[in-house]
mmCIF file of C-alpha atoms and ligand atoms in Angstrom:
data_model
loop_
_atom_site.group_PDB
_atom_site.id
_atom_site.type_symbol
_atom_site.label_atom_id
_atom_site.label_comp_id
_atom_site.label_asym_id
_atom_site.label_seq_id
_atom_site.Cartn_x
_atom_site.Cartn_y
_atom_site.Cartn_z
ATOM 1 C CA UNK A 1 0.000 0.000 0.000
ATOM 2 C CA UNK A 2 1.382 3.266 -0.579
ATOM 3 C CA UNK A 3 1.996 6.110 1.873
ATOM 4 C CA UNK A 4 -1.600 7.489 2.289
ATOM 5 C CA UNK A 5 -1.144 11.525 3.573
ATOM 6 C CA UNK A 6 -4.198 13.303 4.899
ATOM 7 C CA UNK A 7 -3.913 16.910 5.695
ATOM 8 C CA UNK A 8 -4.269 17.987 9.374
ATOM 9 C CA UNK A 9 -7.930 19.524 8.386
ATOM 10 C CA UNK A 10 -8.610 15.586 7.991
ATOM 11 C CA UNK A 11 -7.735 14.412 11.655
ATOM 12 C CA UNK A 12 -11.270 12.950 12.560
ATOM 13 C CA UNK A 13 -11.889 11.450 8.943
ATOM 14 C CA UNK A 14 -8.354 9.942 9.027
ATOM 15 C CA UNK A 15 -10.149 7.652 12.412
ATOM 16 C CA UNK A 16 -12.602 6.518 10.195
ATOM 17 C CA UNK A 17 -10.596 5.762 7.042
ATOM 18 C CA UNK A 18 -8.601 3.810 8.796
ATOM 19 C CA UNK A 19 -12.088 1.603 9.835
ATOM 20 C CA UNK A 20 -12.888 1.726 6.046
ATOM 21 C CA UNK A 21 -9.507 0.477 4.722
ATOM 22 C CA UNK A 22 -10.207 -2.357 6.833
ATOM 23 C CA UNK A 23 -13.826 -2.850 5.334
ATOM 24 C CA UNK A 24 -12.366 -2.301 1.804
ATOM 25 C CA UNK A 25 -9.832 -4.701 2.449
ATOM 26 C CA UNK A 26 -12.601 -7.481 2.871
ATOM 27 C CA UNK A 27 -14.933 -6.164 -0.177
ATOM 28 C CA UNK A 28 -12.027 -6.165 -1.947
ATOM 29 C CA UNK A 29 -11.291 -10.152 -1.198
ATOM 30 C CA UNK A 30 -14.991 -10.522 -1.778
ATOM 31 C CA UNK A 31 -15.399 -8.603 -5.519
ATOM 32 C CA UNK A 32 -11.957 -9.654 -7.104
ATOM 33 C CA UNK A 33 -13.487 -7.312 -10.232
ATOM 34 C CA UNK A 34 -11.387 -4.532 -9.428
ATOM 35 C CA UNK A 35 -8.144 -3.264 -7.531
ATOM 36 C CA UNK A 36 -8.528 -0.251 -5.734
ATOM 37 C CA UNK A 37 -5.407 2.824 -5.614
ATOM 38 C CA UNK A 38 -5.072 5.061 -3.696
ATOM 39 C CA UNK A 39 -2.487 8.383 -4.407
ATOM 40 C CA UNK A 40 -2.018 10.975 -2.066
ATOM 41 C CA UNK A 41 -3.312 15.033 -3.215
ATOM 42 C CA UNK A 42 -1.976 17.783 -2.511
ATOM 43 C CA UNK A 43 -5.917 19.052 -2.223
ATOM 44 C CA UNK A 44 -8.412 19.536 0.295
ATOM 45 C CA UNK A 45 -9.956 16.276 -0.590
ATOM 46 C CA UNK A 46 -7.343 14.000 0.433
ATOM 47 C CA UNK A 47 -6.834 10.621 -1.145
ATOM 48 C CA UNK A 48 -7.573 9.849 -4.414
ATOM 49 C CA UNK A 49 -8.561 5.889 -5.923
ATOM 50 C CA UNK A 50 -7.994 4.938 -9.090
ATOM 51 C CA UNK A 51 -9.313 1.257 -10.376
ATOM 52 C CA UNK A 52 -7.345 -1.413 -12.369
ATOM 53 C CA UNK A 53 -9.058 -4.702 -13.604
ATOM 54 C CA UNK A 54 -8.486 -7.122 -16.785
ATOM 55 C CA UNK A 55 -11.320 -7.346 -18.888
ATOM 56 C CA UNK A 56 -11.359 -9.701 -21.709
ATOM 57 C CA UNK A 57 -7.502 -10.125 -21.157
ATOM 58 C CA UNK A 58 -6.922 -6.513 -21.066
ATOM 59 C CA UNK A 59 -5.623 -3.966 -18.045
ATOM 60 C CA UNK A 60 -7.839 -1.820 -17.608
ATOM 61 C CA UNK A 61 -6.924 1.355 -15.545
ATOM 62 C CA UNK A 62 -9.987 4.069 -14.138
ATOM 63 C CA UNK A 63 -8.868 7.494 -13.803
ATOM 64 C CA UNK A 64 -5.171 8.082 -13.013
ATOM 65 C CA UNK A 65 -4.927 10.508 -10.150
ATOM 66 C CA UNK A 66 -3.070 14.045 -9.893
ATOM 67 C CA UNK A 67 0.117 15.421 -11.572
ATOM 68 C CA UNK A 68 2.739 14.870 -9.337
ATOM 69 C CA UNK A 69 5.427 12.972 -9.061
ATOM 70 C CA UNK A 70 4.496 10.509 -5.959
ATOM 71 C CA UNK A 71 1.617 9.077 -8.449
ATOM 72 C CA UNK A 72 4.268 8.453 -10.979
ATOM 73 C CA UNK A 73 6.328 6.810 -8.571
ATOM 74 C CA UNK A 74 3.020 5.255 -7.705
ATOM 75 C CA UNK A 75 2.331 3.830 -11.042
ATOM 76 C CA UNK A 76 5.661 2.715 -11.561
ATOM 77 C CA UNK A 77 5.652 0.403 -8.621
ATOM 78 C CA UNK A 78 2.050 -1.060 -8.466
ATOM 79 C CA UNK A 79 1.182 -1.048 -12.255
ATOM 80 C CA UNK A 80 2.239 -2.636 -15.243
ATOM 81 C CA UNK A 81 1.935 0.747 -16.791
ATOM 82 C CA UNK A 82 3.532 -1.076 -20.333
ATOM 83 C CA UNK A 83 1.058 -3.224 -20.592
ATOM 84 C CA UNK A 84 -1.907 -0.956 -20.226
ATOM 85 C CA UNK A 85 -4.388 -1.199 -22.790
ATOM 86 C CA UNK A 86 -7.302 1.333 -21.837
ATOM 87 C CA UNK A 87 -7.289 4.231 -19.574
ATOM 88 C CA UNK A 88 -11.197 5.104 -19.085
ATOM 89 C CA UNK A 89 -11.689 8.891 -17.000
ATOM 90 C CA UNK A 90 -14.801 9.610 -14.835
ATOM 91 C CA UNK A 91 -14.463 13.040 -15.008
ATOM 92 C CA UNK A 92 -11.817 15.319 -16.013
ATOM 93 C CA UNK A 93 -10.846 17.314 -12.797
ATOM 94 C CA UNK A 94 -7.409 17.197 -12.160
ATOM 95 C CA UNK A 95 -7.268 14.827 -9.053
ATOM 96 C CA UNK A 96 -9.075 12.159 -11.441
ATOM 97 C CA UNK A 97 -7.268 12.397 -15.266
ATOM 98 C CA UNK A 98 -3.678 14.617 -13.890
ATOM 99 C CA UNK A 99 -1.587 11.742 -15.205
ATOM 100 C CA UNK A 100 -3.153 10.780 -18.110
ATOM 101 C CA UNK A 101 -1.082 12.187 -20.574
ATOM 102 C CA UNK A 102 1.755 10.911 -18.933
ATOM 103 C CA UNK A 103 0.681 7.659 -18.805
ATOM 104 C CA UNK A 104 -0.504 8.229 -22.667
ATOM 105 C CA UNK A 105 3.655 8.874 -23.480
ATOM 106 C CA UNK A 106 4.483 5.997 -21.634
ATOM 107 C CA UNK A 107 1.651 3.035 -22.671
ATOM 108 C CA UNK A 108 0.153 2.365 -25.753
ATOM 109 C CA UNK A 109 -3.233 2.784 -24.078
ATOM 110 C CA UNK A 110 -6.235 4.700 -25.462
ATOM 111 C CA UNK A 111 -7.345 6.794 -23.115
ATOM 112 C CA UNK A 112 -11.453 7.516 -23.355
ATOM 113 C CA UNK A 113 -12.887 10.522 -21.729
ATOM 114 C CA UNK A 114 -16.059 11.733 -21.229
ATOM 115 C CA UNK A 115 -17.736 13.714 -24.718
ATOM 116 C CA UNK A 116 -18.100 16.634 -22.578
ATOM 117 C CA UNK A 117 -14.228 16.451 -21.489
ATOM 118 C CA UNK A 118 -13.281 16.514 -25.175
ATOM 119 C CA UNK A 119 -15.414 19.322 -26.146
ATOM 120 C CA UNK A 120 -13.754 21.586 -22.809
ATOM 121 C CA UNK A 121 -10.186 20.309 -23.813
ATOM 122 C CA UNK A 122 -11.440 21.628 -27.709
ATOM 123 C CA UNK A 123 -13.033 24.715 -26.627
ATOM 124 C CA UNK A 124 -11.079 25.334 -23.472
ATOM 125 C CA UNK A 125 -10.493 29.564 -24.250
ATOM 126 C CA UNK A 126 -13.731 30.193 -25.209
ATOM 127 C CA UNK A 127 -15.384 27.815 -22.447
ATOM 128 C CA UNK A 128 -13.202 29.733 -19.663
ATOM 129 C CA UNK A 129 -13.990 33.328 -21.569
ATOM 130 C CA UNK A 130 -18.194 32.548 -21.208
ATOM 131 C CA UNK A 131 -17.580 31.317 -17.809
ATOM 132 C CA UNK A 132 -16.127 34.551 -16.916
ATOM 133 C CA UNK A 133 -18.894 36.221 -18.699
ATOM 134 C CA UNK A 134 -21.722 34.031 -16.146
ATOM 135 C CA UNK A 135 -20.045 35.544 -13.181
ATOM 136 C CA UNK A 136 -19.092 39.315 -14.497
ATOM 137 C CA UNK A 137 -22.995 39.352 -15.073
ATOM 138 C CA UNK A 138 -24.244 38.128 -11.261
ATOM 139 C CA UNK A 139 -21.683 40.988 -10.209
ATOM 140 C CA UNK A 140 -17.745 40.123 -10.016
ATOM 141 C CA UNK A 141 -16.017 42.649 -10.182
ATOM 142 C CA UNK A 142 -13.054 42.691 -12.840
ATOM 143 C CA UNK A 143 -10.620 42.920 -9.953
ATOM 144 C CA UNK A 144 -11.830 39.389 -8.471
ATOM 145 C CA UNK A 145 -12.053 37.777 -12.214
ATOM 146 C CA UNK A 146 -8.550 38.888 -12.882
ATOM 147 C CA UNK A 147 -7.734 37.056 -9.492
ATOM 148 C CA UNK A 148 -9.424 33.753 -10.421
ATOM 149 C CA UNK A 149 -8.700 33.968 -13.777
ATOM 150 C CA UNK A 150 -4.435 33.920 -12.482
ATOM 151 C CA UNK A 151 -5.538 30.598 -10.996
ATOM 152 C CA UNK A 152 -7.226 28.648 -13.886
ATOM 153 C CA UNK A 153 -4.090 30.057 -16.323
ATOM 154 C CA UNK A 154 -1.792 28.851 -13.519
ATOM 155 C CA UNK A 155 -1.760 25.115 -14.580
ATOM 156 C CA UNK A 156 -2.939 24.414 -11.127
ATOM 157 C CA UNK A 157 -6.008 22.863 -12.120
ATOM 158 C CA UNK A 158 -5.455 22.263 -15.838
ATOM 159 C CA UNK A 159 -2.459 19.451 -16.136
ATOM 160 C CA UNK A 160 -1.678 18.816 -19.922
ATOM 161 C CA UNK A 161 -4.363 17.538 -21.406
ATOM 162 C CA UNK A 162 -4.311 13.959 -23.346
ATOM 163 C CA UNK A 163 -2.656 14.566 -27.086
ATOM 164 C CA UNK A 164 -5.409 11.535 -28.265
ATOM 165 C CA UNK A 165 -8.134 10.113 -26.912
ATOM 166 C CA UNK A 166 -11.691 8.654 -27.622
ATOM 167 C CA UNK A 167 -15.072 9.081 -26.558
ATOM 168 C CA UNK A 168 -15.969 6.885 -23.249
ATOM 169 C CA UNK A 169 -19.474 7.213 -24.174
ATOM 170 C CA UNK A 170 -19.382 5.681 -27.481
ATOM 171 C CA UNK A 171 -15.930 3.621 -27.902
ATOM 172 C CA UNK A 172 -15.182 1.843 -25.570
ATOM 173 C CA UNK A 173 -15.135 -1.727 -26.971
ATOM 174 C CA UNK A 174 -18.067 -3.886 -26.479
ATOM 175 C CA UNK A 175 -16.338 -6.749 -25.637
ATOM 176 C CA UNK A 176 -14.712 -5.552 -22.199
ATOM 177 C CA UNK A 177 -18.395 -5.326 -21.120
ATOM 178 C CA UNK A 178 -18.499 -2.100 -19.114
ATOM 179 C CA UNK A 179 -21.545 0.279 -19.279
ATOM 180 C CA UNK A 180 -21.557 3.898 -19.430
ATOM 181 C CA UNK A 181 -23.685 6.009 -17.655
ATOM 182 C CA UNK A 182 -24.027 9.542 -17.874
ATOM 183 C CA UNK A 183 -24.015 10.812 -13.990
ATOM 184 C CA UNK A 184 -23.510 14.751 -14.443
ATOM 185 C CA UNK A 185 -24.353 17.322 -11.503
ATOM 186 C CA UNK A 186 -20.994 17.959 -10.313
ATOM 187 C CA UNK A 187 -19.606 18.639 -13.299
ATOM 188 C CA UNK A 188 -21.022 18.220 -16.876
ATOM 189 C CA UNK A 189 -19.281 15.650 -17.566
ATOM 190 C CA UNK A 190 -18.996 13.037 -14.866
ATOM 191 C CA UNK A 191 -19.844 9.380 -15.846
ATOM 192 C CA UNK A 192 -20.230 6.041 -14.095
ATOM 193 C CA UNK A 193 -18.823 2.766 -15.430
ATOM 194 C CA UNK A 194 -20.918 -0.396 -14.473
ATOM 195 C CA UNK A 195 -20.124 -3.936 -14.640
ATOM 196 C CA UNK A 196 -21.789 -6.786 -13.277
ATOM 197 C CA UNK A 197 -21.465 -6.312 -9.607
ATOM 198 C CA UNK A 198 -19.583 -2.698 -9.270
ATOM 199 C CA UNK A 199 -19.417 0.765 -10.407
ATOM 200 C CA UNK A 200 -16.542 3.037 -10.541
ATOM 201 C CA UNK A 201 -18.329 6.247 -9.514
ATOM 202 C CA UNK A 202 -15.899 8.798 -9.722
ATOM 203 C CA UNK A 203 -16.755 11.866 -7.419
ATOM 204 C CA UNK A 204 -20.672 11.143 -7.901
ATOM 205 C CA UNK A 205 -21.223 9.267 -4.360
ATOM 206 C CA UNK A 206 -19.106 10.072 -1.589
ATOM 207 C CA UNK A 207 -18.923 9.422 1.934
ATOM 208 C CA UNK A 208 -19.443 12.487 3.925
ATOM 209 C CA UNK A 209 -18.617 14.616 0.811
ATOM 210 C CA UNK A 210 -20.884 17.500 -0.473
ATOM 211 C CA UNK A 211 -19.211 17.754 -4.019
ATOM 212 C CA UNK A 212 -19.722 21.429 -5.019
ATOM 213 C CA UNK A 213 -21.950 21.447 -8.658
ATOM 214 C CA UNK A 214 -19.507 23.464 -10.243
ATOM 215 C CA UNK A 215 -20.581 26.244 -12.011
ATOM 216 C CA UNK A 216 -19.726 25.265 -15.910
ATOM 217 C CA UNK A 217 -21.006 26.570 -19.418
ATOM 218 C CA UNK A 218 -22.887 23.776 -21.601
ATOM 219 C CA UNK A 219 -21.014 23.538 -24.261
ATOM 220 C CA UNK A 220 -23.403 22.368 -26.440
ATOM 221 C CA UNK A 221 -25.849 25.130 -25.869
ATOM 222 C CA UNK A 222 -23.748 28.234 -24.942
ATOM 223 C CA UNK A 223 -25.759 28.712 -22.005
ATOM 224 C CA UNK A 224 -25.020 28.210 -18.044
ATOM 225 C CA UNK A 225 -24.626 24.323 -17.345
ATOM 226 C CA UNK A 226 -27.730 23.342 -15.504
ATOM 227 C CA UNK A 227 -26.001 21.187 -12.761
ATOM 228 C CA UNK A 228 -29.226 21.004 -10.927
ATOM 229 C CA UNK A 229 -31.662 19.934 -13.622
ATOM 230 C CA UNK A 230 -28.736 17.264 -14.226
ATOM 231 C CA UNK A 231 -28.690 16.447 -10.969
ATOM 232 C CA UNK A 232 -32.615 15.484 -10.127
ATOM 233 C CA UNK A 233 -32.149 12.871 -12.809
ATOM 234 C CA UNK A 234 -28.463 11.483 -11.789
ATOM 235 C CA UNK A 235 -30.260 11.275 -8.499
ATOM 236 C CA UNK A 236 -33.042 8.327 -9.529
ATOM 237 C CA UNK A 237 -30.187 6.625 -11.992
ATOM 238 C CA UNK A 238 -27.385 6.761 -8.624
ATOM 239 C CA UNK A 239 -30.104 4.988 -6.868
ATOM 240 C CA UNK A 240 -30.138 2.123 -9.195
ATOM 241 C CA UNK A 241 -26.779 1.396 -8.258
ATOM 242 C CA UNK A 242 -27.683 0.293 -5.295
ATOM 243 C CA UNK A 243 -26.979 -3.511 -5.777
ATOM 244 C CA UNK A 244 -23.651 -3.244 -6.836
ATOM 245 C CA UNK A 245 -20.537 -2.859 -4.910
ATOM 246 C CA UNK A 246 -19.577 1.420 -5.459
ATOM 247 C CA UNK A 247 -15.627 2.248 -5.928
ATOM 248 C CA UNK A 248 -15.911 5.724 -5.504
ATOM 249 C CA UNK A 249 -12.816 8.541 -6.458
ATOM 250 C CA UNK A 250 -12.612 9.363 -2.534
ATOM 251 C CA UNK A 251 -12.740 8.254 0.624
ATOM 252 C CA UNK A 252 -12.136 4.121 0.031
ATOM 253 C CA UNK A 253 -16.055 3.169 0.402
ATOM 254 C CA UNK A 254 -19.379 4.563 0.782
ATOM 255 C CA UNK A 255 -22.061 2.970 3.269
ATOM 256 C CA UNK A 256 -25.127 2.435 1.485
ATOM 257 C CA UNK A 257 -26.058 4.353 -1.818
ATOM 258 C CA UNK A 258 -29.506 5.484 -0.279
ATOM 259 C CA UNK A 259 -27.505 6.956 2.626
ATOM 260 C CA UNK A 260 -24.727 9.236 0.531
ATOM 261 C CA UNK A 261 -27.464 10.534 -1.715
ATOM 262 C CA UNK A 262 -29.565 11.377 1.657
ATOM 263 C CA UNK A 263 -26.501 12.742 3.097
ATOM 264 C CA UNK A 264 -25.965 14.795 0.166
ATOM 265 C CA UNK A 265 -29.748 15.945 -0.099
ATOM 266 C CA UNK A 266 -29.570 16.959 3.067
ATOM 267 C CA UNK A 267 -26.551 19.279 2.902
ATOM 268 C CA UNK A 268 -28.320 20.446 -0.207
ATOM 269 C CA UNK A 269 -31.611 21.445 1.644
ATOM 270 C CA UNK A 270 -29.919 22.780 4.488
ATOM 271 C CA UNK A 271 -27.708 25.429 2.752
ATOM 272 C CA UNK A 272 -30.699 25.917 0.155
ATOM 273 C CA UNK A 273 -32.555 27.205 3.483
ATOM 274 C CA UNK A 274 -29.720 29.302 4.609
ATOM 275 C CA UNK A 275 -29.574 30.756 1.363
ATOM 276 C CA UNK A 276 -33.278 31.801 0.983
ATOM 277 C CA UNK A 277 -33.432 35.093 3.265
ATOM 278 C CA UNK A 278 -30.879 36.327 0.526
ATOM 279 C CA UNK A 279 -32.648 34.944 -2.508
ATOM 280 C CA UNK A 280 -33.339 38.680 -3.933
ATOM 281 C CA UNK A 281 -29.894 39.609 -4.010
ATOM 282 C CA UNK A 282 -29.000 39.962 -7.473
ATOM 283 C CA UNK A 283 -25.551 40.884 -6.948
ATOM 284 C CA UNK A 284 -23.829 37.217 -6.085
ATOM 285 C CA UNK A 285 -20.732 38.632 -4.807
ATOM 286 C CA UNK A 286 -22.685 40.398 -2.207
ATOM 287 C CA UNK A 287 -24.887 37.301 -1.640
ATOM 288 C CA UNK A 288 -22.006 35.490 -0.503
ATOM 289 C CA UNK A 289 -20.479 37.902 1.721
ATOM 290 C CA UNK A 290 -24.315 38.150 3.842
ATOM 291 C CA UNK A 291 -24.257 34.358 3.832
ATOM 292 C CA UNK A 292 -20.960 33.894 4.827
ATOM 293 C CA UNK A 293 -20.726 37.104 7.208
ATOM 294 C CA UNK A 294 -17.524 37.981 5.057
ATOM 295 C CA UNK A 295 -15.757 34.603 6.425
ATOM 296 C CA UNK A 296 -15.284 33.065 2.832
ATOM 297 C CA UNK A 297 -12.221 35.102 1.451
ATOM 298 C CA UNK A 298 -10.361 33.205 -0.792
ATOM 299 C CA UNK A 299 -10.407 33.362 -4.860
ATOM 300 C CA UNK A 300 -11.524 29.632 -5.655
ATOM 301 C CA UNK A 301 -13.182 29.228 -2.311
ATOM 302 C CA UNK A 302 -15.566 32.171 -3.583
ATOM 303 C CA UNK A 303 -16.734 30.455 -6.892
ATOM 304 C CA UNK A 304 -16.820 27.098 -5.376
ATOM 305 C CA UNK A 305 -19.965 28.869 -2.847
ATOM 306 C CA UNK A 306 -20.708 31.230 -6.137
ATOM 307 C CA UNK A 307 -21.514 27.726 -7.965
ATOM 308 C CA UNK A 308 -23.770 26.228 -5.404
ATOM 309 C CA UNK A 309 -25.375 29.949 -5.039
ATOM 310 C CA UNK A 310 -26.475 29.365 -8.784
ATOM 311 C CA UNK A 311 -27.500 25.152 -8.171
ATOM 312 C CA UNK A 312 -29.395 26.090 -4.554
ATOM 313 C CA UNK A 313 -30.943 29.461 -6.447
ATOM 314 C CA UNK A 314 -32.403 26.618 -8.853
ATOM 315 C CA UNK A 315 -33.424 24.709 -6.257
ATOM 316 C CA UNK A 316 -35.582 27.019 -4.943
ATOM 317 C CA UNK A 317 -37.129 27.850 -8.519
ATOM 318 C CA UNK A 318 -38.272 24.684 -8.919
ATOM 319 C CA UNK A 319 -38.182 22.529 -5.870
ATOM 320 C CA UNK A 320 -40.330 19.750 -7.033
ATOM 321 C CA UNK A 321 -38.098 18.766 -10.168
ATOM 322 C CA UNK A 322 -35.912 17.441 -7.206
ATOM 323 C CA UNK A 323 -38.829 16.367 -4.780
ATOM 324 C CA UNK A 324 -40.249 13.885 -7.880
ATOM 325 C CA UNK A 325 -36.632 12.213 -8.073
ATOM 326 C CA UNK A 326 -36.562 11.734 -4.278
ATOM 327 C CA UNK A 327 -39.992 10.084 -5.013
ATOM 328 C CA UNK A 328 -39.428 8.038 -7.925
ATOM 329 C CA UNK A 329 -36.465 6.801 -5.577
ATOM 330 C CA UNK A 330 -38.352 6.116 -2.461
ATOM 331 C CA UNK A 331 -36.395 8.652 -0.468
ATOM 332 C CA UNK A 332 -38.445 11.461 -0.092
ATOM 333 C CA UNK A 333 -39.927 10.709 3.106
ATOM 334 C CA UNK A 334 -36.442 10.676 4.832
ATOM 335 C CA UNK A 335 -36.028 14.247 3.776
ATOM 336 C CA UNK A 336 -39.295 15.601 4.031
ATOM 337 C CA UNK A 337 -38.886 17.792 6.967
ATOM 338 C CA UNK A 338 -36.021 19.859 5.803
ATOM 339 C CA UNK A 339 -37.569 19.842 2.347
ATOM 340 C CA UNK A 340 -40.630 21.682 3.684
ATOM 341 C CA UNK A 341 -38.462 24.260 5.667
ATOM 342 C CA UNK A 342 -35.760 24.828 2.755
ATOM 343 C CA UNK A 343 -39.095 25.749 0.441
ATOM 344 C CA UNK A 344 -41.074 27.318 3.181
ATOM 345 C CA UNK A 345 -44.548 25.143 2.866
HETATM 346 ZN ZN1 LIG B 401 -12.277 14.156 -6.990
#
């Protein structure tokens, strides 16, 4: 096993990961499907897992954790990295697809990412440009844009991108039997693989997690990315995972897939109440600063709340898109109570 940091923010979750390893170690002896990794990150998150398996005689690798050089090192000593054949991405944030092009100069893998992935990597300027645009016109200032703009140019969260790759949704071959399905809400883009007993879930279900819905532009219609639209219906097709064994992208295992989507509806209805005394505020910038009492101060910090301002905001607009998913999933009765107080009944 390699060296497995957590940051000192992460003292009471490292207590229970070291409970989970334990768990995962017996799931693990139980589903011989898939291998679990796990990298260190230099990010707030912690840990990050990546998958291998051999399907139809193939290695199979699932996302290949973040740019640095302990996951190299990683790689090199746990992974016939020459004898890759496919390297399949959830979701292209950097703690998920960092090493991917390095791994693409040093296998002769094809790497599949999700359609959404290519069409940022394609249209990266103009997607970061409109983005821009989104939050100069809920009131950022230039001053603050400039600021997180400094940090999205910095390479921090953009590692080089793959020189070649294909599209998970539609070529992956047949033959290694693994479904796609299209999970977005946190980002556009995330995807689940499925096999017979498991799913590689990427950063859709997480154990104590509330994965910001980042605030993205659809790239297929110009517009904002409706993350929670997307998310209402990820929610009922999450749920039908819930006979399979879940590898998720954090945090080794989840307990239950009915509990991290309550735990994660929850969260949601909770901060969708503490947003709605501020509702009218046009000016987001503002917005946050009342919500937060001025607390939340840094650049990326600020459009991480900024994004769920926007996903909450459509919350509230339309509370029952959500409400019919929790009831087409059986869950709605868990969360009825804070439902009712996040929409005021
Ligand atoms: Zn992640």
């Amino acid at each position: 096993m390699p060296v497995v940091k957590f940051s000192s923010r992460l003292d009471s979750e490292q207590k229970c990961s070291f409970l989970d390893r334990h768990l995962l170690s017996i799931f693990t002896w139980l589903n011989m499907a898939l291998t679990q990794h796990t990298i260190a990150t230099p990010y707030m998150v912690g840990p990050v897992h990546c998958y291998t398996g051999v399907f139809d005689g193939d290695l199979v690798l699932f996302d290949t954790g973040p740019p640095t050089p302990e996951a190299r090192n990683y790689f090199r000593d746990h992974i016939d990295v020459q004898n890759l054949k496919h390297i399949i991405i959830t979701h292209c944030h950097i703690d998920h697809y960092g090493q991917t092009h390095w791994l693409e100069e040093n296998s002769d893998a094809i790497v599949y990412l999700p359609y959404r992935d290519g069409l940022k990597i394609v249209q990266h300027d103009k997607r970061m440009m409109e983005m821009y645009q989104l939050l100069r016109d809920v009131g950022f200032s230039g001053e603050y844009l400039g600021r997180l703009q400094s940090i999205f140019d910095s390479g921090q969260l953009f590692p080089p991108f793959p020189q070649n790759f294909q599209v998970a949704e539609k070529d992956i071959p047949q033959q290694l039997g693994i479904k796609v399905v299209e999970c977005p809400g946190h980002s556009q883009s995330d995807l689940v693989y499925v096999g017979e007993d498991w799913a590689v879930t990427g950063d859709t279900l997480l154990k104590g997690i509330f994965q910001s819905p980042l605030l993205d532009v659809d790239l297929e219609t110009g517009e904002r990315f409706k993350n929670y639209e997307m998310y209402c219906s990820t929610l009922v097709k999450l749920f039908g995972l819930r006979n399979k064994t879940v590898l998720p992208g954090h945090r080794y295992i989840i307990r239950g897939v009915e509990e991290t989507l309550l735990f994660y509806v929850s969260k949601l209805l909770q901060r969708a109440e503490q947003l709605r005394p501020y509702v009218a505020e046009k000016d987001v910038m503002v917005l946050i600063d009342k919500l937060f009492n001025g607390k939340v101060q840094d650049v990326f910090h600020i459009f991480l709340k900024a994004s769920e301002v926007f996903f909450m905001k459509d919350f509230l607009k339309n509370p029952e898109l959500l409400r019919s998913a929790l009831e087409k999933s059986g869950l709605f009765q868990n969360v009825k109570e804070l439902y009712e107080s996040a929409v005021a009944v």
